[in-house]
Tab-separated table of N, CA and C in Angstrom:
chain	number	residue	atom	x	y	z
A	1158	MET	N	-49.410	-0.779	19.826
A	1158	MET	CA	-48.579	-1.239	20.893
A	1158	MET	C	-47.394	-2.015	20.294
A	1159	ILE	N	-46.222	-1.808	20.827
A	1159	ILE	CA	-45.014	-2.433	20.315
A	1159	ILE	C	-44.762	-3.740	21.075
A	1160	SER	N	-44.599	-4.810	20.318
A	1160	SER	CA	-44.354	-6.104	20.960
A	1160	SER	C	-42.862	-6.293	21.246
A	1161	ARG	N	-42.598	-7.174	22.206
A	1161	ARG	CA	-41.195	-7.448	22.544
A	1161	ARG	C	-40.466	-8.063	21.360
A	1162	ARG	N	-41.159	-8.877	20.586
A	1162	ARG	CA	-40.536	-9.504	19.426
A	1162	ARG	C	-40.057	-8.462	18.419
A	1163	LEU	N	-40.858	-7.453	18.191
A	1163	LEU	CA	-40.516	-6.388	17.256
A	1163	LEU	C	-39.304	-5.604	17.760
A	1164	VAL	N	-39.282	-5.282	19.036
A	1164	VAL	CA	-38.173	-4.540	19.623
A	1164	VAL	C	-36.886	-5.366	19.566
A	1165	LEU	N	-36.969	-6.640	19.954
A	1165	LEU	CA	-35.795	-7.504	19.913
A	1165	LEU	C	-35.292	-7.686	18.482
A	1166	GLY	N	-36.208	-7.799	17.535
A	1166	GLY	CA	-35.826	-7.920	16.125
A	1166	GLY	C	-35.119	-6.673	15.628
A	1167	ALA	N	-35.607	-5.511	16.042
A	1167	ALA	CA	-34.975	-4.251	15.636
A	1167	ALA	C	-33.585	-4.121	16.225
A	1168	ILE	N	-33.425	-4.510	17.495
A	1168	ILE	CA	-32.107	-4.444	18.131
A	1168	ILE	C	-31.143	-5.409	17.447
A	1169	ALA	N	-31.603	-6.618	17.166
A	1169	ALA	CA	-30.756	-7.606	16.499
A	1169	ALA	C	-30.351	-7.126	15.106
A	1170	GLY	N	-31.283	-6.531	14.379
A	1170	GLY	CA	-30.987	-6.018	13.044
A	1170	GLY	C	-29.977	-4.884	13.083
A	1171	ALA	N	-30.150	-3.975	14.046
A	1171	ALA	CA	-29.212	-2.860	14.181
A	1171	ALA	C	-27.830	-3.367	14.568
A	1172	SER	N	-27.759	-4.363	15.418
A	1172	SER	CA	-26.477	-4.939	15.836
A	1172	SER	C	-25.771	-5.582	14.653
A	1173	THR	N	-26.536	-6.287	13.825
A	1173	THR	CA	-25.960	-6.943	12.659
A	1173	THR	C	-25.395	-5.924	11.687
A	1174	ILE	N	-26.126	-4.845	11.454
A	1174	ILE	CA	-25.650	-3.805	10.542
A	1174	ILE	C	-24.405	-3.142	11.102
A	1175	GLY	N	-24.385	-2.844	12.401
A	1175	GLY	CA	-23.222	-2.228	13.030
A	1175	GLY	C	-22.011	-3.136	13.005
A	1176	ALA	N	-22.208	-4.411	13.256
A	1176	ALA	CA	-21.099	-5.367	13.266
A	1176	ALA	C	-20.577	-5.626	11.867
A	1177	SER	N	-21.416	-5.500	10.852
A	1177	SER	CA	-20.964	-5.768	9.490
A	1177	SER	C	-19.921	-4.766	9.042
A	1178	ARG	N	-19.954	-3.548	9.564
A	1178	ARG	CA	-18.928	-2.561	9.222
A	1178	ARG	C	-17.566	-3.012	9.725
A	1179	ILE	N	-17.554	-3.625	10.868
A	1179	ILE	CA	-16.306	-4.116	11.430
A	1179	ILE	C	-15.779	-5.292	10.616
A	1180	ALA	N	-16.686	-6.103	10.085
A	1180	ALA	CA	-16.296	-7.316	9.376
A	1180	ALA	C	-15.722	-7.033	7.985
A	1181	PHE	N	-15.990	-5.859	7.425
A	1181	PHE	CA	-15.468	-5.554	6.096
A	1181	PHE	C	-13.948	-5.462	6.136
A	1182	ALA	N	-13.315	-6.033	5.138
A	1182	ALA	CA	-11.857	-5.963	5.045
A	1182	ALA	C	-11.447	-4.578	4.560
A	1183	LYS	N	-10.241	-4.192	4.933
A	1183	LYS	CA	-9.715	-2.921	4.469
A	1183	LYS	C	-9.450	-2.999	2.972
A	1184	GLU	N	-9.600	-1.883	2.318
A	1184	GLU	CA	-9.275	-1.819	0.894
A	1184	GLU	C	-7.759	-1.857	0.747
A	1185	LYS	N	-7.260	-2.715	-0.157
A	1185	LYS	CA	-5.828	-2.792	-0.429
A	1185	LYS	C	-5.575	-2.339	-1.858
A	1186	HIS	N	-4.637	-1.434	-1.990
A	1186	HIS	CA	-4.249	-0.932	-3.301
A	1186	HIS	C	-2.757	-1.179	-3.476
A	1187	GLN	N	-2.392	-1.962	-4.490
A	1187	GLN	CA	-1.001	-2.266	-4.812
A	1187	GLN	C	-0.606	-1.380	-5.991
A	1188	LEU	N	0.265	-0.417	-5.758
A	1188	LEU	CA	0.615	0.562	-6.782
A	1188	LEU	C	2.092	0.478	-7.156
A	1189	ASN	N	2.380	0.747	-8.414
A	1189	ASN	CA	3.745	0.721	-8.913
A	1189	ASN	C	4.389	2.082	-8.633
A	1190	GLY	N	5.185	2.143	-7.574
A	1190	GLY	CA	5.829	3.384	-7.179
A	1190	GLY	C	6.785	3.924	-8.218
A	1191	LYS	N	7.457	3.015	-8.916
A	1191	LYS	CA	8.400	3.432	-9.961
A	1191	LYS	C	7.670	4.223	-11.048
A	1192	ASP	N	6.515	3.722	-11.479
A	1192	ASP	CA	5.745	4.419	-12.514
A	1192	ASP	C	5.165	5.734	-11.998
A	1193	LEU	N	4.714	5.740	-10.743
A	1193	LEU	CA	4.141	6.960	-10.168
A	1193	LEU	C	5.200	8.049	-10.013
A	1194	LEU	N	6.403	7.664	-9.660
A	1194	LEU	CA	7.486	8.632	-9.468
A	1194	LEU	C	8.039	9.121	-10.797
A	1195	GLY	N	8.145	8.228	-11.765
A	1195	GLY	CA	8.597	8.603	-13.109
A	1195	GLY	C	9.977	9.226	-13.131
A	1196	GLU	N	10.121	10.312	-13.865
A	1196	GLU	CA	11.406	10.992	-14.034
A	1196	GLU	C	11.850	11.749	-12.790
A	1197	ASN	N	10.965	11.881	-11.808
A	1197	ASN	CA	11.337	12.582	-10.578
A	1197	ASN	C	12.380	11.823	-9.765
A	1198	ILE	N	12.665	10.577	-10.118
A	1198	ILE	CA	13.709	9.816	-9.429
A	1198	ILE	C	15.070	10.482	-9.643
A	1199	LYS	N	15.202	11.275	-10.698
A	1199	LYS	CA	16.461	11.951	-11.014
A	1199	LYS	C	16.601	13.300	-10.301
A	1200	LYS	N	15.510	13.748	-9.624
A	1200	LYS	CA	15.523	15.055	-8.963
A	1200	LYS	C	15.424	14.876	-7.454
A	1201	ASN	N	16.389	15.408	-6.729
A	1201	ASN	CA	16.347	15.355	-5.279
A	1201	ASN	C	15.192	16.203	-4.761
A	1202	GLY	N	14.583	15.749	-3.652
A	1202	GLY	CA	13.509	16.516	-3.030
A	1202	GLY	C	12.272	15.680	-2.788
A	1203	LYS	N	11.212	16.363	-2.419
A	1203	LYS	CA	9.935	15.731	-2.088
A	1203	LYS	C	9.002	15.870	-3.287
A	1204	HIS	N	8.455	14.734	-3.755
A	1204	HIS	CA	7.614	14.744	-4.946
A	1204	HIS	C	6.270	14.080	-4.649
A	1205	LYS	N	5.183	14.726	-5.057
A	1205	LYS	CA	3.855	14.135	-4.894
A	1205	LYS	C	3.711	12.997	-5.898
A	1206	ILE	N	3.337	11.795	-5.401
A	1206	ILE	CA	3.204	10.658	-6.308
A	1206	ILE	C	1.775	10.135	-6.403
A	1207	HIS	N	0.918	10.482	-5.441
A	1207	HIS	CA	-0.426	9.898	-5.440
A	1207	HIS	C	-1.321	10.676	-4.477
A	1208	THR	N	-2.630	10.537	-4.661
A	1208	THR	CA	-3.611	11.051	-3.718
A	1208	THR	C	-4.496	9.885	-3.311
A	1209	THR	N	-4.628	9.636	-2.014
A	1209	THR	CA	-5.413	8.505	-1.524
A	1209	THR	C	-6.897	8.796	-1.655
A	1210	GLY	N	-7.709	7.778	-1.368
A	1210	GLY	CA	-9.162	7.930	-1.423
A	1210	GLY	C	-9.699	8.964	-0.458
A	1211	LYS	N	-8.972	9.221	0.619
A	1211	LYS	CA	-9.373	10.231	1.602
A	1211	LYS	C	-8.835	11.614	1.234
A	1212	LYS	N	-8.380	11.769	0.006
A	1212	LYS	CA	-7.834	13.033	-0.493
A	1212	LYS	C	-6.591	13.481	0.267
A	1213	VAL	N	-5.754	12.511	0.639
A	1213	VAL	CA	-4.478	12.798	1.292
A	1213	VAL	C	-3.373	12.623	0.261
A	1214	ASP	N	-2.513	13.616	0.132
A	1214	ASP	CA	-1.403	13.541	-0.815
A	1214	ASP	C	-0.277	12.690	-0.235
A	1215	VAL	N	0.292	11.830	-1.086
A	1215	VAL	CA	1.411	10.968	-0.708
A	1215	VAL	C	2.656	11.500	-1.408
A	1216	PHE	N	3.726	11.683	-0.621
A	1216	PHE	CA	4.959	12.251	-1.140
A	1216	PHE	C	6.107	11.260	-1.011
A	1217	ALA	N	6.969	11.229	-2.030
A	1217	ALA	CA	8.189	10.422	-1.996
A	1217	ALA	C	9.375	11.366	-1.833
A	1218	GLU	N	10.239	11.038	-0.898
A	1218	GLU	CA	11.466	11.804	-0.679
A	1218	GLU	C	12.588	11.120	-1.457
A	1219	VAL	N	13.211	11.857	-2.373
A	1219	VAL	CA	14.261	11.299	-3.239
A	1219	VAL	C	15.585	11.986	-2.938
A	1220	ASN	N	16.641	11.173	-2.831
A	1220	ASN	CA	17.980	11.707	-2.623
A	1220	ASN	C	18.960	10.847	-3.420
A	1221	ASN	N	19.683	11.465	-4.332
A	1221	ASN	CA	20.697	10.789	-5.164
A	1221	ASN	C	20.139	9.579	-5.911
A	1222	GLY	N	18.960	9.718	-6.489
A	1222	GLY	CA	18.377	8.667	-7.315
A	1222	GLY	C	17.748	7.523	-6.545
A	1223	LYS	N	17.545	7.686	-5.244
A	1223	LYS	CA	16.923	6.645	-4.414
A	1223	LYS	C	15.790	7.248	-3.593
A	1224	VAL	N	14.731	6.467	-3.415
A	1224	VAL	CA	13.629	6.887	-2.546
A	1224	VAL	C	14.063	6.607	-1.113
A	1225	THR	N	14.131	7.645	-0.298
A	1225	THR	CA	14.567	7.481	1.085
A	1225	THR	C	13.398	7.425	2.058
A	1226	GLY	N	12.210	7.772	1.589
A	1226	GLY	CA	11.043	7.709	2.459
A	1226	GLY	C	9.786	8.134	1.736
A	1227	ILE	N	8.664	7.750	2.315
A	1227	ILE	CA	7.339	8.145	1.807
A	1227	ILE	C	6.598	8.748	2.991
A	1228	SER	N	5.831	9.796	2.739
A	1228	SER	CA	5.040	10.408	3.802
A	1228	SER	C	3.656	10.773	3.290
A	1229	ALA	N	2.707	10.744	4.208
A	1229	ALA	CA	1.328	11.147	3.917
A	1229	ALA	C	0.757	11.709	5.215
A	1230	PRO	N	0.374	12.972	5.247
A	1230	PRO	CA	-0.121	13.580	6.478
A	1230	PRO	C	-1.312	12.815	7.062
A	1231	GLY	N	-1.231	12.488	8.336
A	1231	GLY	CA	-2.316	11.810	9.025
A	1231	GLY	C	-2.381	10.310	8.811
A	1232	MET	N	-1.441	9.743	8.069
A	1232	MET	CA	-1.426	8.306	7.815
A	1232	MET	C	-0.104	7.725	8.303
A	1233	GLN	N	-0.123	6.447	8.657
A	1233	GLN	CA	1.086	5.771	9.109
A	1233	GLN	C	1.803	5.141	7.915
A	1234	VAL	N	3.119	4.989	8.038
A	1234	VAL	CA	3.922	4.419	6.959
A	1234	VAL	C	4.859	3.361	7.547
A	1235	LYS	N	4.920	2.208	6.875
A	1235	LYS	CA	5.874	1.152	7.237
A	1235	LYS	C	6.554	0.664	5.972
A	1236	LYS	N	7.755	0.119	6.130
A	1236	LYS	CA	8.513	-0.407	4.996
A	1236	LYS	C	8.371	-1.930	4.970
A	1237	VAL	N	7.986	-2.455	3.800
A	1237	VAL	CA	7.813	-3.900	3.636
A	1237	VAL	C	8.547	-4.366	2.380
A	1238	ARG	N	8.830	-5.664	2.345
A	1238	ARG	CA	9.467	-6.232	1.156
A	1238	ARG	C	8.793	-7.556	0.820
A	1239	SER	N	8.874	-7.930	-0.460
A	1239	SER	CA	8.249	-9.164	-0.917
A	1239	SER	C	9.019	-9.704	-2.108
A	1240	ARG	N	8.998	-11.018	-2.250
A	1240	ARG	CA	9.592	-11.627	-3.442
A	1240	ARG	C	8.597	-11.671	-4.590
A	1241	GLN	N	7.353	-11.456	-4.277
A	1241	GLN	CA	6.295	-11.483	-5.285
A	1241	GLN	C	6.101	-10.084	-5.851
A	1242	LYS	N	5.986	-9.991	-7.154
A	1242	LYS	CA	5.733	-8.699	-7.788
A	1242	LYS	C	4.250	-8.406	-7.643
A	1243	LEU	N	3.914	-7.446	-6.781
A	1243	LEU	CA	2.516	-7.187	-6.456
A	1243	LEU	C	1.911	-6.058	-7.273
A	1244	ALA	N	2.692	-5.112	-7.711
A	1244	ALA	CA	2.183	-4.030	-8.543
A	1244	ALA	C	2.386	-4.414	-9.996
A	1245	GLU	N	1.302	-4.493	-10.745
A	1245	GLU	CA	1.391	-4.898	-12.147
A	1245	GLU	C	1.859	-3.743	-13.009
A	1246	THR	N	2.497	-4.090	-14.117
A	1246	THR	CA	2.988	-3.061	-15.029
A	1246	THR	C	1.873	-2.480	-15.887
A	1247	ALA	N	0.867	-3.285	-16.196
A	1247	ALA	CA	-0.272	-2.815	-16.978
A	1247	ALA	C	-1.514	-3.551	-16.483
A	1248	PRO	N	-2.693	-2.926	-16.564
A	1248	PRO	CA	-3.891	-3.593	-16.074
A	1248	PRO	C	-4.130	-4.933	-16.761
A	1249	GLY	N	-4.290	-5.981	-15.956
A	1249	GLY	CA	-4.608	-7.301	-16.481
A	1249	GLY	C	-3.442	-8.071	-17.063
A	1250	LEU	N	-2.250	-7.514	-17.047
A	1250	LEU	CA	-1.098	-8.169	-17.633
A	1250	LEU	C	-0.316	-8.883	-16.546
A	1251	SER	N	-0.098	-10.177	-16.714
A	1251	SER	CA	0.661	-10.961	-15.745
A	1251	SER	C	1.921	-11.479	-16.406
A	1252	LEU	N	3.059	-11.177	-15.813
A	1252	LEU	CA	4.334	-11.587	-16.374
A	1252	LEU	C	4.825	-12.836	-15.648
A	1253	ALA	N	4.118	-13.935	-15.801
A	1253	ALA	CA	4.411	-15.159	-15.052
A	1253	ALA	C	5.797	-15.704	-15.362
A	1254	SER	N	6.201	-15.722	-16.621
A	1254	SER	CA	7.505	-16.282	-16.972
A	1254	SER	C	8.634	-15.441	-16.396
A	1255	MET	N	8.471	-14.138	-16.341
A	1255	MET	CA	9.488	-13.275	-15.763
A	1255	MET	C	9.539	-13.441	-14.254
A	1256	GLN	N	8.400	-13.690	-13.618
A	1256	GLN	CA	8.375	-13.877	-12.173
A	1256	GLN	C	9.139	-15.130	-11.777
A	1257	LEU	N	9.039	-16.182	-12.566
A	1257	LEU	CA	9.765	-17.416	-12.258
A	1257	LEU	C	11.262	-17.204	-12.355
A	1258	ALA	N	11.689	-16.462	-13.343
A	1258	ALA	CA	13.111	-16.232	-13.534
A	1258	ALA	C	13.688	-15.331	-12.443
A	1259	GLN	N	12.850	-14.534	-11.796
A	1259	GLN	CA	13.317	-13.582	-10.801
A	1259	GLN	C	12.855	-13.970	-9.396
A	1260	ALA	N	12.872	-15.245	-9.067
A	1260	ALA	CA	12.334	-15.726	-7.796
A	1260	ALA	C	13.080	-15.174	-6.585
A	1261	ASP	N	14.367	-14.868	-6.699
A	1261	ASP	CA	15.131	-14.387	-5.562
A	1261	ASP	C	15.222	-12.866	-5.490
A	1262	VAL	N	14.500	-12.172	-6.338
A	1262	VAL	CA	14.522	-10.715	-6.354
A	1262	VAL	C	13.479	-10.185	-5.365
A	1263	TYR	N	13.864	-9.210	-4.575
A	1263	TYR	CA	12.918	-8.571	-3.656
A	1263	TYR	C	12.373	-7.294	-4.264
A	1264	TYR	N	11.118	-7.005	-3.965
A	1264	TYR	CA	10.490	-5.732	-4.285
A	1264	TYR	C	10.231	-5.038	-2.959
A	1265	TYR	N	10.456	-3.752	-2.912
A	1265	TYR	CA	10.361	-3.002	-1.672
A	1265	TYR	C	9.187	-2.037	-1.757
A	1266	GLY	N	8.379	-2.054	-0.709
A	1266	GLY	CA	7.182	-1.234	-0.720
A	1266	GLY	C	7.035	-0.406	0.531
A	1267	TYR	N	6.431	0.728	0.353
A	1267	TYR	CA	6.042	1.571	1.480
A	1267	TYR	C	4.545	1.371	1.679
A	1268	TRP	N	4.188	0.929	2.869
A	1268	TRP	CA	2.793	0.663	3.213
A	1268	TRP	C	2.260	1.898	3.920
A	1269	VAL	N	1.356	2.602	3.254
A	1269	VAL	CA	0.734	3.804	3.804
A	1269	VAL	C	-0.690	3.416	4.162
A	1270	TYR	N	-1.066	3.584	5.438
A	1270	TYR	CA	-2.360	3.062	5.861
A	1270	TYR	C	-3.039	3.910	6.925
A	1271	ASP	N	-4.354	3.726	6.985
A	1271	ASP	CA	-5.181	4.278	8.058
A	1271	ASP	C	-6.196	3.204	8.422
A	1272	ASP	N	-7.259	3.565	9.105
A	1272	ASP	CA	-8.221	2.563	9.556
A	1272	ASP	C	-9.068	1.963	8.436
A	1273	LEU	N	-9.119	2.576	7.264
A	1273	LEU	CA	-9.963	2.083	6.170
A	1273	LEU	C	-9.198	1.555	4.963
A	1274	THR	N	-8.005	2.057	4.730
A	1274	THR	CA	-7.313	1.780	3.470
A	1274	THR	C	-5.853	1.406	3.685
A	1275	ASP	N	-5.389	0.452	2.882
A	1275	ASP	CA	-3.972	0.105	2.799
A	1275	ASP	C	-3.499	0.440	1.395
A	1276	ASN	N	-2.504	1.295	1.280
A	1276	ASN	CA	-1.892	1.617	-0.010
A	1276	ASN	C	-0.444	1.156	0.034
A	1277	TYR	N	-0.042	0.367	-0.957
A	1277	TYR	CA	1.328	-0.125	-1.061
A	1277	TYR	C	1.950	0.484	-2.304
A	1278	TYR	N	3.111	1.120	-2.134
A	1278	TYR	CA	3.852	1.716	-3.240
A	1278	TYR	C	5.125	0.887	-3.411
A	1279	TRP	N	5.170	0.074	-4.474
A	1279	TRP	CA	6.253	-0.898	-4.683
A	1279	TRP	C	7.322	-0.350	-5.610
A	1280	PHE	N	8.586	-0.622	-5.239
A	1280	PHE	CA	9.738	-0.184	-6.015
A	1280	PHE	C	10.712	-1.343	-6.186
A	1281	PRO	N	11.445	-1.384	-7.310
A	1281	PRO	CA	12.528	-2.369	-7.426
A	1281	PRO	C	13.665	-1.969	-6.481
A	1282	ALA	N	14.541	-2.911	-6.173
A	1282	ALA	CA	15.610	-2.694	-5.195
A	1282	ALA	C	16.497	-1.502	-5.542
A	1283	GLU	N	16.724	-1.264	-6.822
A	1283	GLU	CA	17.623	-0.171	-7.204
A	1283	GLU	C	17.021	1.217	-6.969
A	1284	TYR	N	15.748	1.302	-6.622
A	1284	TYR	CA	15.077	2.582	-6.370
A	1284	TYR	C	15.049	2.967	-4.897
A	1285	VAL	N	15.439	2.073	-4.000
A	1285	VAL	CA	15.342	2.361	-2.561
A	1285	VAL	C	16.679	2.089	-1.874
A	1286	VAL	N	16.804	2.589	-0.656
A	1286	VAL	CA	17.959	2.298	0.180
A	1286	VAL	C	17.621	1.028	0.955
A	1287	VAL	N	18.325	-0.061	0.649
A	1287	VAL	CA	18.039	-1.353	1.268
A	1287	VAL	C	18.880	-1.495	2.535
A	1288	ASP	N	18.191	-1.718	3.657
A	1288	ASP	CA	18.860	-1.961	4.935
A	1288	ASP	C	18.030	-2.953	5.743
A	1289	SER	N	18.340	-3.125	7.000
A	1289	SER	CA	17.656	-4.132	7.822
A	1289	SER	C	16.292	-3.683	8.339
A	1290	SER	N	15.858	-2.470	8.023
A	1290	SER	CA	14.589	-1.967	8.547
A	1290	SER	C	13.361	-2.459	7.767
A	1291	TRP	N	13.549	-3.148	6.655
A	1291	TRP	CA	12.434	-3.653	5.856
A	1291	TRP	C	11.927	-4.965	6.463
A	1292	VAL	N	10.604	-5.097	6.605
A	1292	VAL	CA	10.012	-6.325	7.148
A	1292	VAL	C	9.272	-7.062	6.035
A	1293	GLU	N	9.084	-8.363	6.198
A	1293	GLU	CA	8.393	-9.181	5.184
A	1293	GLU	C	6.928	-8.763	5.066
A	1294	TYR	N	6.466	-8.674	3.841
A	1294	TYR	CA	5.070	-8.356	3.561
A	1294	TYR	C	4.203	-9.548	3.937
A	1295	GLN	N	3.145	-9.318	4.694
A	1295	GLN	CA	2.188	-10.357	5.084
A	1295	GLN	C	0.890	-10.127	4.317
A	1296	VAL	N	0.424	-11.142	3.629
A	1296	VAL	CA	-0.796	-11.037	2.816
A	1296	VAL	C	-1.996	-10.793	3.676
């Protein structure tokens, strides 16, 4: 015979497991768009720069040496900017002294996201078309 305590405990446990999925933070990936694009910055057209965890290809649209947009089928894209250098040049390497000297420099990123993942592709100002459509990056 099943007791009420056992049933209530099972419901509470299932609720906790279900709610924990909601509580998990989205995965954030800060990527160096300049390095991913490489020499393709010199070629006009659409270039594949990355594949997300969901196996979605991310493309950069280049025109006259500038990235004019990023696209990924089935994912949303927004343009963000930050004064902080978020994409590292090499794993584990922090360029603290260079960051202090460049405090007024903006880095421009394309935020490609879905319900599980945030991917940021960061570029220096000379790689993008800078206009008023860029919004401040929120941590």
